PDB file of N, CA and C in Angstrom:
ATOM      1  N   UNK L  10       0.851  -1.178   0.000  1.00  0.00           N
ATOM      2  CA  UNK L  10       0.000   0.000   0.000  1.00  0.00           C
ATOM      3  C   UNK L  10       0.896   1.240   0.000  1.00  0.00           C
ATOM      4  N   UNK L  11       0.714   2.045  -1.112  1.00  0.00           N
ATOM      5  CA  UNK L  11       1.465   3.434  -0.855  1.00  0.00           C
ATOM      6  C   UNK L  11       0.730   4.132   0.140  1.00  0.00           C
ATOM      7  N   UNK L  12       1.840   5.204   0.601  1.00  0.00           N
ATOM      8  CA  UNK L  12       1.708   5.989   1.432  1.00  0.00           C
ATOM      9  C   UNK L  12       0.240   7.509   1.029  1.00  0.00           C
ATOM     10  N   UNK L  13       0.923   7.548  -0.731  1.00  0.00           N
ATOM     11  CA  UNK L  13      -0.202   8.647  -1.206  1.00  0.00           C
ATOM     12  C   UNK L  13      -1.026   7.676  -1.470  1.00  0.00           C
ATOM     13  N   UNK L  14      -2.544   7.740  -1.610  1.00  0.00           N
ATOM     14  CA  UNK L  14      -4.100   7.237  -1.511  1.00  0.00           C
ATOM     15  C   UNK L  14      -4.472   7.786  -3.279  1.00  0.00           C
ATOM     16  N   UNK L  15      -5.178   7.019  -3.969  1.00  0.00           N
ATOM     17  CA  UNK L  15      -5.430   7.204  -5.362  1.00  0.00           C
ATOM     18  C   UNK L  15      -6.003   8.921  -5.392  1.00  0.00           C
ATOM     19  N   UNK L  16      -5.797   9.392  -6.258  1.00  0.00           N
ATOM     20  CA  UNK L  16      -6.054  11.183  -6.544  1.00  0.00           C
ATOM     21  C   UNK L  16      -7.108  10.799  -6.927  1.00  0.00           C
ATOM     22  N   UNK L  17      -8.038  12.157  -6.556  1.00  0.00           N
ATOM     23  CA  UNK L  17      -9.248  12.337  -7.079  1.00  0.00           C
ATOM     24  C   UNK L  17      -9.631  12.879  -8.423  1.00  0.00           C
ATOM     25  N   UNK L  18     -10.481  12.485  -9.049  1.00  0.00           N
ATOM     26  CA  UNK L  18     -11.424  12.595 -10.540  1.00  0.00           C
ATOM     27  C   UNK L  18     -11.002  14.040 -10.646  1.00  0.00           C
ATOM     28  N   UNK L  19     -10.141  14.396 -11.497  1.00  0.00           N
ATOM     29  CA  UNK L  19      -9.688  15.866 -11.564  1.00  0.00           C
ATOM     30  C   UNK L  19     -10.488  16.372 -12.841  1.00  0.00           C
ATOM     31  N   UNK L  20     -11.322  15.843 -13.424  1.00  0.00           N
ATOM     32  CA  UNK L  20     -11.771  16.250 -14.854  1.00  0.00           C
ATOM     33  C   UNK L  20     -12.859  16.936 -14.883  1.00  0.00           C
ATOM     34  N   UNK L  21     -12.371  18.510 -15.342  1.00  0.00           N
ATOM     35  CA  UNK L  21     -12.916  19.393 -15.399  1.00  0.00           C
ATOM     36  C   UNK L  21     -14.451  19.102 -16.165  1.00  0.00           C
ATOM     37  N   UNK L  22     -15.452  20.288 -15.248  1.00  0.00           N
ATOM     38  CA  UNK L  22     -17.062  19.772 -15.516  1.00  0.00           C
ATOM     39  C   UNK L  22     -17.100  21.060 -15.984  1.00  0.00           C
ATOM     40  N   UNK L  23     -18.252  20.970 -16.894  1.00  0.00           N
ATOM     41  CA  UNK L  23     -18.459  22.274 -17.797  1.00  0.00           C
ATOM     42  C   UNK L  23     -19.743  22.917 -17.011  1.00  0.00           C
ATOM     43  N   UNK L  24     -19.971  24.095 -16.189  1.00  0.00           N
ATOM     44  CA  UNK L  24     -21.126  24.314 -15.876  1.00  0.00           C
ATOM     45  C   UNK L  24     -21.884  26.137 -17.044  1.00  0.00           C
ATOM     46  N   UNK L  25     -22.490  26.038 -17.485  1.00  0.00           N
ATOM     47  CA  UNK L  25     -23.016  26.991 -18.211  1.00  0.00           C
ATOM     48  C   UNK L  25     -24.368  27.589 -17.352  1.00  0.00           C
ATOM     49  N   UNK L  26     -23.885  28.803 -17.137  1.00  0.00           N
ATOM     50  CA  UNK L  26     -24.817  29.947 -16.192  1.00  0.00           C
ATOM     51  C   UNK L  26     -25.284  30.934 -17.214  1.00  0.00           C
ATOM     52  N   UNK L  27     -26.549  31.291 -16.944  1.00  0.00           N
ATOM     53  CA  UNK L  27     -27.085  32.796 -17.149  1.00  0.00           C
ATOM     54  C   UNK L  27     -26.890  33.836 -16.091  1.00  0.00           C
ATOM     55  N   UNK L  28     -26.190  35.108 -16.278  1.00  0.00           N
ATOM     56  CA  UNK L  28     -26.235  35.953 -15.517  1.00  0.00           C
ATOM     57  C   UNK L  28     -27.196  37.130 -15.580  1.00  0.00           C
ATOM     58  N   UNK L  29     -27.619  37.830 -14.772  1.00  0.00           N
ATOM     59  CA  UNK L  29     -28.396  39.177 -15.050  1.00  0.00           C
ATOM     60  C   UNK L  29     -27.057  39.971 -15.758  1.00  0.00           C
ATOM     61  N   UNK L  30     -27.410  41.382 -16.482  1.00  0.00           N
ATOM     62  CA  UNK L  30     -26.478  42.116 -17.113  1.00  0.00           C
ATOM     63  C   UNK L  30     -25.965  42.834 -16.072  1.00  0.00           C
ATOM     64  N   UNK L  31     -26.353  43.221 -15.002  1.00  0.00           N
ATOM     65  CA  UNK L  31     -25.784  44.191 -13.835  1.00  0.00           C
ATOM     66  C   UNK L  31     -24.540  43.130 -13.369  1.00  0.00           C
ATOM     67  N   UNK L  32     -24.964  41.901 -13.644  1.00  0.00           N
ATOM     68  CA  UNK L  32     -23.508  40.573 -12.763  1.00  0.00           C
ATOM     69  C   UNK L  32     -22.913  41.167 -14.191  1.00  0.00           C
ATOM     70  N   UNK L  33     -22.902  40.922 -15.070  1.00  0.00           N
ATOM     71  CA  UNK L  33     -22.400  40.427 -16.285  1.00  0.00           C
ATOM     72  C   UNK L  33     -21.085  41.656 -16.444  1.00  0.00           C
ATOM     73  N   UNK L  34     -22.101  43.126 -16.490  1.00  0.00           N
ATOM     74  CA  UNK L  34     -21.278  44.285 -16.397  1.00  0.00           C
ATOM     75  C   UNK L  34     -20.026  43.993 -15.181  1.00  0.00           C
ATOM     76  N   UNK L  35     -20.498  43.486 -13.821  1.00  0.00           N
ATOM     77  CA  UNK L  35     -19.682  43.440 -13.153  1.00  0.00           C
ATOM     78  C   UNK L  35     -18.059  43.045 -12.845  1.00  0.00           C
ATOM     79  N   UNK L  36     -18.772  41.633 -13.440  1.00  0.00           N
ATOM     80  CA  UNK L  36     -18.062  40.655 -13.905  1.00  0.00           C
ATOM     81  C   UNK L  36     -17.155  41.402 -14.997  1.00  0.00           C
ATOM     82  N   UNK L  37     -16.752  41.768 -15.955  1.00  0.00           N
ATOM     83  CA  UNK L  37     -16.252  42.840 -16.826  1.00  0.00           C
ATOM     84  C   UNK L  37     -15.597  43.609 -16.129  1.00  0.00           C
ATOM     85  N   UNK L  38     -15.793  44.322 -15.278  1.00  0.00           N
ATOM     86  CA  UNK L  38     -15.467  45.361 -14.305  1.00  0.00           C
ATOM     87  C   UNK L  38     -14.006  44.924 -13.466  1.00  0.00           C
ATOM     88  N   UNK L  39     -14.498  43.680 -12.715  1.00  0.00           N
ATOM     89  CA  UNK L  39     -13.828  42.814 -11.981  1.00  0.00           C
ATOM     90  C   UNK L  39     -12.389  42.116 -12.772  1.00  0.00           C
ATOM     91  N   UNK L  40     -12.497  42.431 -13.939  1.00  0.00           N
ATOM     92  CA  UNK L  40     -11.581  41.696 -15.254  1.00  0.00           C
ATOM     93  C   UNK L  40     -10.800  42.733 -15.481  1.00  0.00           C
ATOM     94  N   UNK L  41     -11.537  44.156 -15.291  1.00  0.00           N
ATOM     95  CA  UNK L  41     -10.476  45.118 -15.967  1.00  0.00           C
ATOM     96  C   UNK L  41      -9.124  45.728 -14.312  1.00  0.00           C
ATOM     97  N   UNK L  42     -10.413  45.040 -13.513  1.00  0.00           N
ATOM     98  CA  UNK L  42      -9.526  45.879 -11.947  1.00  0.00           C
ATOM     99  C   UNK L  42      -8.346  44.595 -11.696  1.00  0.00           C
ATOM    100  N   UNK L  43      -8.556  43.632 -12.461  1.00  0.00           N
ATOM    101  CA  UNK L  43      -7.369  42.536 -11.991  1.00  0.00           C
ATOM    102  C   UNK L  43      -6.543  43.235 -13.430  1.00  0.00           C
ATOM    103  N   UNK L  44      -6.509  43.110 -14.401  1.00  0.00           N
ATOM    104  CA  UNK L  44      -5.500  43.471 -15.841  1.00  0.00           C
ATOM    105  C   UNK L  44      -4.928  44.908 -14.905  1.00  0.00           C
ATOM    106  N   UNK L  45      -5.719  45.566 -14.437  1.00  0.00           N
ATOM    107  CA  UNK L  45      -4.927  46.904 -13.920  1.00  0.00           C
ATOM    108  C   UNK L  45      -4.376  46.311 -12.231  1.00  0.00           C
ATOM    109  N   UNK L  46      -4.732  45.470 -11.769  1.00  0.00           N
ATOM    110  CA  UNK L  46      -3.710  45.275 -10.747  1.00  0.00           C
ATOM    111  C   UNK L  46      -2.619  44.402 -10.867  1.00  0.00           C
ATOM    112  N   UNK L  47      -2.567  43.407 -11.707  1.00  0.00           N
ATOM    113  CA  UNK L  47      -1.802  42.256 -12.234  1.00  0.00           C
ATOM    114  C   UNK L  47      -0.646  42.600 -13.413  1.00  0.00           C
ATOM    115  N   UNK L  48      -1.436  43.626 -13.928  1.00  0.00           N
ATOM    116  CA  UNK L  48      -0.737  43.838 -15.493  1.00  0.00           C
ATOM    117  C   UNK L  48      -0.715  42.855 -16.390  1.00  0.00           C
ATOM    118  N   UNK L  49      -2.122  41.912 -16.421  1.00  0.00           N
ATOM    119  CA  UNK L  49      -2.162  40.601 -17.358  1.00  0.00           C
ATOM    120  C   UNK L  49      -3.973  40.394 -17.225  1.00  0.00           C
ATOM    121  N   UNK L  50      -4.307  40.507 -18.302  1.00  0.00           N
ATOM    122  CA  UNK L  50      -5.624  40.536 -19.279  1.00  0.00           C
ATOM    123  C   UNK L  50      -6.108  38.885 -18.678  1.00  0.00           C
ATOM    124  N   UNK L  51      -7.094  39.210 -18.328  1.00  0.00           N
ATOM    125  CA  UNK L  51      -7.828  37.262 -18.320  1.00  0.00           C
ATOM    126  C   UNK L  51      -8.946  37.478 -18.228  1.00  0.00           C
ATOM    127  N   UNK L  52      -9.813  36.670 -19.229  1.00  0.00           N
ATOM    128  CA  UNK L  52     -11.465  36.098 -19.529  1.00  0.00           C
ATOM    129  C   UNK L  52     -12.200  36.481 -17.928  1.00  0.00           C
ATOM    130  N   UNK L  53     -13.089  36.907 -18.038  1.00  0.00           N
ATOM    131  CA  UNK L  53     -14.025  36.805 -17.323  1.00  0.00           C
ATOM    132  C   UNK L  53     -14.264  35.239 -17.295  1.00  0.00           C
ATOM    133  N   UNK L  54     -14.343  34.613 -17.969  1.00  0.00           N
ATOM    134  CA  UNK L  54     -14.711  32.770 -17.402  1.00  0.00           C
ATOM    135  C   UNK L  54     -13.312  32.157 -17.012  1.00  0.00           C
ATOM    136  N   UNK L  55     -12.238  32.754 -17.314  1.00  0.00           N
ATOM    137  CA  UNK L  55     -11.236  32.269 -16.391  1.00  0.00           C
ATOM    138  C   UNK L  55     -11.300  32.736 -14.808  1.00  0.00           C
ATOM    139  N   UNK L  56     -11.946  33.772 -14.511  1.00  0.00           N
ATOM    140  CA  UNK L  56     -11.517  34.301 -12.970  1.00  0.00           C
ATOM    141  C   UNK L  56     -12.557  33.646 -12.271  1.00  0.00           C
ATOM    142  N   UNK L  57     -13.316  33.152 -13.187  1.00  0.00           N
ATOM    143  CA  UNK L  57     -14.886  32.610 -12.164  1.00  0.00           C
ATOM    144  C   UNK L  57     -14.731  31.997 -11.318  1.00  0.00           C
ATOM    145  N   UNK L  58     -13.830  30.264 -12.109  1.00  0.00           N
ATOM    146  CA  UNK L  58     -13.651  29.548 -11.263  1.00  0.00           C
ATOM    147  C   UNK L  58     -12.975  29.836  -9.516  1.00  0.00           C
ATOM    148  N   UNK L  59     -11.849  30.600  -9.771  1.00  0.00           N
ATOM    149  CA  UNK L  59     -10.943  30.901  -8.318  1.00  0.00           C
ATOM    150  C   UNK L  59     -11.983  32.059  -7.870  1.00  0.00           C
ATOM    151  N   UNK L  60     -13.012  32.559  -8.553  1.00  0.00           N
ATOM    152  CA  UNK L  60     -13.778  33.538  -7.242  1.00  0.00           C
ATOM    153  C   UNK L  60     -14.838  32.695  -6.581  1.00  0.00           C
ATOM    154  N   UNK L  61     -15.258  32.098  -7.425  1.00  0.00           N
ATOM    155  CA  UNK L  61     -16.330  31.038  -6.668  1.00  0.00           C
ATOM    156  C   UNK L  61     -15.617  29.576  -5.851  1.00  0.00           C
ATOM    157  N   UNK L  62     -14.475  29.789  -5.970  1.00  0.00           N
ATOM    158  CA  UNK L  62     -13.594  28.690  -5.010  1.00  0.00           C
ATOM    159  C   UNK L  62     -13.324  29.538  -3.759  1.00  0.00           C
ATOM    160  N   UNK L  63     -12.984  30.544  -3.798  1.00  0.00           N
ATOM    161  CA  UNK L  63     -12.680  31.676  -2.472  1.00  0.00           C
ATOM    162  C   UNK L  63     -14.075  31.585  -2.154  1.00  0.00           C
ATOM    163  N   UNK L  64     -15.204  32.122  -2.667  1.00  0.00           N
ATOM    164  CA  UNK L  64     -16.667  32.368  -2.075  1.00  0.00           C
ATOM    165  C   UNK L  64     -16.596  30.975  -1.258  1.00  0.00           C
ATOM    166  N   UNK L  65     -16.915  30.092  -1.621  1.00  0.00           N
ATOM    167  CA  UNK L  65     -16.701  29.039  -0.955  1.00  0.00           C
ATOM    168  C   UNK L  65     -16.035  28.550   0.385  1.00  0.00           C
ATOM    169  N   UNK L  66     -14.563  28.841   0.218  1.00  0.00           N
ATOM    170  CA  UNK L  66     -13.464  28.376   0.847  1.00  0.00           C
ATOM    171  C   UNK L  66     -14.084  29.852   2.413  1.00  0.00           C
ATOM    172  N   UNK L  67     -15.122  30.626   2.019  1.00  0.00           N
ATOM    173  CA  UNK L  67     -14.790  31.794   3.273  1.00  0.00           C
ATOM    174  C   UNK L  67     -16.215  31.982   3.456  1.00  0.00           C
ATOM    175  N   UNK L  68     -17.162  30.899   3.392  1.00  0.00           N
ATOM    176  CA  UNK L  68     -18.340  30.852   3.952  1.00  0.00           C
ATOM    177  C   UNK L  68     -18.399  30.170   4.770  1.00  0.00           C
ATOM    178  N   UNK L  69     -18.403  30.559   6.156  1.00  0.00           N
ATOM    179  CA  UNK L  69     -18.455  29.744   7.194  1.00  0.00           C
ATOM    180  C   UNK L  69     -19.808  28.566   7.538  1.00  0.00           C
ATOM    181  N   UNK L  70     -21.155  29.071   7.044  1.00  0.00           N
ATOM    182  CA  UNK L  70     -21.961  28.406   7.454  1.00  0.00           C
ATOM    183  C   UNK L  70     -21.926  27.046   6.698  1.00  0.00           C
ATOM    184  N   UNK L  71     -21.406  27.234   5.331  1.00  0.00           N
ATOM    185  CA  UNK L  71     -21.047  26.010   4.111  1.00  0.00           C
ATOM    186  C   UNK L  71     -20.063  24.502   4.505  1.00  0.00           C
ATOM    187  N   UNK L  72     -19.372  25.380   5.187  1.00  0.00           N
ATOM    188  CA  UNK L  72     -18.113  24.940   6.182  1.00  0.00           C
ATOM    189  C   UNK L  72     -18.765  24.094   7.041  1.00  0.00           C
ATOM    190  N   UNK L  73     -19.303  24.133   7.744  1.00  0.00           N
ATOM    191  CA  UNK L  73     -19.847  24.092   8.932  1.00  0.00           C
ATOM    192  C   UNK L  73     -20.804  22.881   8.663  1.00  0.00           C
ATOM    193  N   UNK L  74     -21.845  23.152   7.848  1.00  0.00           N
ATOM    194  CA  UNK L  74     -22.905  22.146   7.243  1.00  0.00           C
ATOM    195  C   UNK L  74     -21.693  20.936   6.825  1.00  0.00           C
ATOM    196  N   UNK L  75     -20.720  21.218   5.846  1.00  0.00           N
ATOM    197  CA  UNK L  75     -20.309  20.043   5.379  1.00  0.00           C
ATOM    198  C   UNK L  75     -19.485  19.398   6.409  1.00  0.00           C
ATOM    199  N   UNK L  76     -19.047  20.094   7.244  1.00  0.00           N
ATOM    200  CA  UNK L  76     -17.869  19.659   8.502  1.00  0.00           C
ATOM    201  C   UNK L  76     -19.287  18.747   9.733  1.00  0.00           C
ATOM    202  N   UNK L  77     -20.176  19.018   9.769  1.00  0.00           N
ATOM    203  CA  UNK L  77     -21.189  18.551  10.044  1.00  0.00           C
ATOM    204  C   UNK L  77     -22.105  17.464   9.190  1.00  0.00           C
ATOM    205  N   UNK L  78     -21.703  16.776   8.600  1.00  0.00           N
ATOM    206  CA  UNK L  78     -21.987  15.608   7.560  1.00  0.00           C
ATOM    207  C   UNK L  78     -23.519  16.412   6.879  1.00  0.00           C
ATOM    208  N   UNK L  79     -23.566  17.213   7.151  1.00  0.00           N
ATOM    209  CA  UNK L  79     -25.512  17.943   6.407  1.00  0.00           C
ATOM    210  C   UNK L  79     -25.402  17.336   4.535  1.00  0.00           C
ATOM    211  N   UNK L  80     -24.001  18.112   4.238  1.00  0.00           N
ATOM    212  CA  UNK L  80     -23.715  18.343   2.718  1.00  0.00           C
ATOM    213  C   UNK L  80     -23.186  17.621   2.811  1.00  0.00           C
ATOM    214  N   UNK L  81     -22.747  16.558   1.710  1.00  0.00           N
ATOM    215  CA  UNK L  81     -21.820  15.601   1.524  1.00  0.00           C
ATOM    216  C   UNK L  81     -21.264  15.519  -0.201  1.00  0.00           C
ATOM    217  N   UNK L  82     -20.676  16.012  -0.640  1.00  0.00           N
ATOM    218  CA  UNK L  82     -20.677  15.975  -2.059  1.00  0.00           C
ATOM    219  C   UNK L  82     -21.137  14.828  -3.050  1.00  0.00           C
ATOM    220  N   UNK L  83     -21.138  13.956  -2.230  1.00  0.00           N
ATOM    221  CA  UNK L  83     -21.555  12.256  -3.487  1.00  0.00           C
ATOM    222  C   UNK L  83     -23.562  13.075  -3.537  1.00  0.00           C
ATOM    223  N   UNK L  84     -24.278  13.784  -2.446  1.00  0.00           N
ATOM    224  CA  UNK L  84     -25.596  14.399  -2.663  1.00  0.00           C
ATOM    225  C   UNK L  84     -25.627  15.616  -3.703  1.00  0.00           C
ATOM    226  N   UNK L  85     -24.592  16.215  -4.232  1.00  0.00           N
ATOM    227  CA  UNK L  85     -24.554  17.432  -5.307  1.00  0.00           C
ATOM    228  C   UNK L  85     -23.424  16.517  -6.414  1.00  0.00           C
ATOM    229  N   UNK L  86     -23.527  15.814  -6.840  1.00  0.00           N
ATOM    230  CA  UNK L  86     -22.311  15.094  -7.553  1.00  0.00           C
ATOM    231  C   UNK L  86     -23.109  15.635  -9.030  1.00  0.00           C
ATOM    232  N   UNK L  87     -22.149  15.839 -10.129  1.00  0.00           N
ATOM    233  CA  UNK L  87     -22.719  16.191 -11.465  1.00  0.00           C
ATOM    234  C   UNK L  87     -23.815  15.243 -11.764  1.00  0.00           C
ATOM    235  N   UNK L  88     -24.550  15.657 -12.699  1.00  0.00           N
ATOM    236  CA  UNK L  88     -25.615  14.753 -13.470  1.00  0.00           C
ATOM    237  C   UNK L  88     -24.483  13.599 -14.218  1.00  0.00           C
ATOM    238  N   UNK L  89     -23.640  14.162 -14.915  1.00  0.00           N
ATOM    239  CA  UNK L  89     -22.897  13.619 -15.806  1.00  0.00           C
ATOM    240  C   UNK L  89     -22.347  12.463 -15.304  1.00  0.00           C
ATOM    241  N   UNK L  90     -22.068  12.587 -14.059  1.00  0.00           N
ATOM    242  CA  UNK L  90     -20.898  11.363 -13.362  1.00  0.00           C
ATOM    243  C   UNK L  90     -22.246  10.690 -13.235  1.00  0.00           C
ATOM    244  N   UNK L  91     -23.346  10.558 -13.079  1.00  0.00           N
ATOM    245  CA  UNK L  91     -23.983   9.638 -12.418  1.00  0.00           C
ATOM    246  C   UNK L  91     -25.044   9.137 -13.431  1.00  0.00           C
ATOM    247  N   UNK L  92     -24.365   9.622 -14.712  1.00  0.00           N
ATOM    248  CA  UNK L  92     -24.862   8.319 -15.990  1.00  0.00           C
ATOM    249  C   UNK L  92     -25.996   9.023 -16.881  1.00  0.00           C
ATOM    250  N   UNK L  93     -26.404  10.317 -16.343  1.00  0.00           N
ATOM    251  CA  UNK L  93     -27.732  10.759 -16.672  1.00  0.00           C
ATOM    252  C   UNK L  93     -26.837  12.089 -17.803  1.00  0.00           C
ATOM    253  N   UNK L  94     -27.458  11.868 -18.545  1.00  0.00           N
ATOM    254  CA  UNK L  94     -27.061  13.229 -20.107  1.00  0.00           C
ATOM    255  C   UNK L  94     -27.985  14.438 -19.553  1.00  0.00           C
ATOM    256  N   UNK L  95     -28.059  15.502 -19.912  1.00  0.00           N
ATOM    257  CA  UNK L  95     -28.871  16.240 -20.147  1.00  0.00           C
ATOM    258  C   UNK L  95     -29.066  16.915 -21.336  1.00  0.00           C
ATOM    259  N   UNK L  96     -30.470  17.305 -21.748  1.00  0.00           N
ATOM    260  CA  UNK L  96     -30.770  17.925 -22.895  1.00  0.00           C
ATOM    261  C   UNK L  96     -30.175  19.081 -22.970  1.00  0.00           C
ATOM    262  N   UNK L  97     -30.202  20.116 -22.215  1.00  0.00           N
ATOM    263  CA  UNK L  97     -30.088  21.617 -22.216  1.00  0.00           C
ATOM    264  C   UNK L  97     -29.438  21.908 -21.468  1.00  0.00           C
ATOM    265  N   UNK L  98     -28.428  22.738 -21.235  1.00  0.00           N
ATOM    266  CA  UNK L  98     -27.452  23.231 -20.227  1.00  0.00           C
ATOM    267  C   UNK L  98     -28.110  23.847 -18.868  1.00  0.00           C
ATOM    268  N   UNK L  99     -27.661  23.644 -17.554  1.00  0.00           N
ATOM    269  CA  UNK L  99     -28.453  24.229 -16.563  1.00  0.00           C
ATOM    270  C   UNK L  99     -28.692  25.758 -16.352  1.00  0.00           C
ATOM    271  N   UNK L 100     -29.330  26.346 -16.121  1.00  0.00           N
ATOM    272  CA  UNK L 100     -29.108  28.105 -15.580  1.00  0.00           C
ATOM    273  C   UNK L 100     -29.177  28.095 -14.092  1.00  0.00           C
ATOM    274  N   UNK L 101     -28.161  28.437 -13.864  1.00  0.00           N
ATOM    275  CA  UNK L 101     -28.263  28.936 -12.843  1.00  0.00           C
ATOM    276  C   UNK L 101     -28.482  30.433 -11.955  1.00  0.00           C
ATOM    277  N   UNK L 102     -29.584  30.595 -11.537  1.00  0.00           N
ATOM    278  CA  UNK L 102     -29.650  32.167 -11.339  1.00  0.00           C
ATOM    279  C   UNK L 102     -28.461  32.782 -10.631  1.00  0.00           C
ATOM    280  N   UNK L 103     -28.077  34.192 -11.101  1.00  0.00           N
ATOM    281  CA  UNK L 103     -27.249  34.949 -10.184  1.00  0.00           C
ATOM    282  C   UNK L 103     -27.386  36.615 -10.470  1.00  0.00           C
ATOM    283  N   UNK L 104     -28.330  36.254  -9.402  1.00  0.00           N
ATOM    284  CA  UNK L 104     -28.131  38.205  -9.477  1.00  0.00           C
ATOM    285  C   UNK L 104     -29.723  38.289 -10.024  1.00  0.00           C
ATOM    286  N   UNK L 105     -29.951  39.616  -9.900  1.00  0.00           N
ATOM    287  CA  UNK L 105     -30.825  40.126 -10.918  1.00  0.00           C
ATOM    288  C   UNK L 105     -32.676  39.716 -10.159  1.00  0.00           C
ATOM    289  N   UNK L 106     -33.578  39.841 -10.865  1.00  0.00           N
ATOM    290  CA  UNK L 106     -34.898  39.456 -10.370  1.00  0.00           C
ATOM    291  C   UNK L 106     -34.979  38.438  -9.836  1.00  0.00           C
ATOM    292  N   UNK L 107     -35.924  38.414  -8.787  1.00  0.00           N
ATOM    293  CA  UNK L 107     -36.143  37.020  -7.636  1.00  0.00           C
ATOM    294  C   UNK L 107     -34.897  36.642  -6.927  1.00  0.00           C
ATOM    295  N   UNK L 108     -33.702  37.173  -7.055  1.00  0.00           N
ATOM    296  CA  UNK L 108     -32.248  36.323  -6.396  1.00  0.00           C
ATOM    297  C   UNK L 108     -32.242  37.300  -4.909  1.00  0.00           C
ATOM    298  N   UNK L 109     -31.874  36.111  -4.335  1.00  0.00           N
ATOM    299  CA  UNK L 109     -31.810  36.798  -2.567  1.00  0.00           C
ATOM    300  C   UNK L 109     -30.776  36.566  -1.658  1.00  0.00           C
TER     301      UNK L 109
END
């Protein structure tokens, strides 16, 4: 038995969101304040991922639920891993009418 334990399923999942235009503008915004703090240009769908990994990583109550067995990831696991296709890409709301 090795000491390192088999690595986990590293293969990137494609998630496709609708944003309201006020995120969207933002999002844009947020792209030009990193190129002017960084001095290096990057996609708005490149920064997503590491802002919604920080959102994450600094929500305590999220923390807490999963450190508390509530959330367990095999209960949010992709459609994809678990054999099922989908027709249409998901939306996910963010921002904008009805979001709270």
């Amino acid at each position: 038995m090795l000491k390192l334990g088999k690595l986990p399923d590293r293969t990137p999942v494609r998630i496709v969101i609708t944003v309201s235009p006020d995120l969207a503008r933002d999002l844009a915004a947020y792209a030009e304040a990193y190129r002017q703090a960084y001095g290096q240009a990057e996609a708005v769908a490149d920064l997503i991922p590491p802002m919604l990994a920080a959102f994450l990583a600094s929500d305590r109550g999220f923390a807490k639920a999963r450190q508390d067995g509530v959330i367990t990831a095999d209960a949010v696991e992709p459609a994809r891993r678990r054999g099922r296709k989908r027709t249409a890409p998901d939306s996910i709301p963010m921002g904008g009418e009805g979001a709270s």
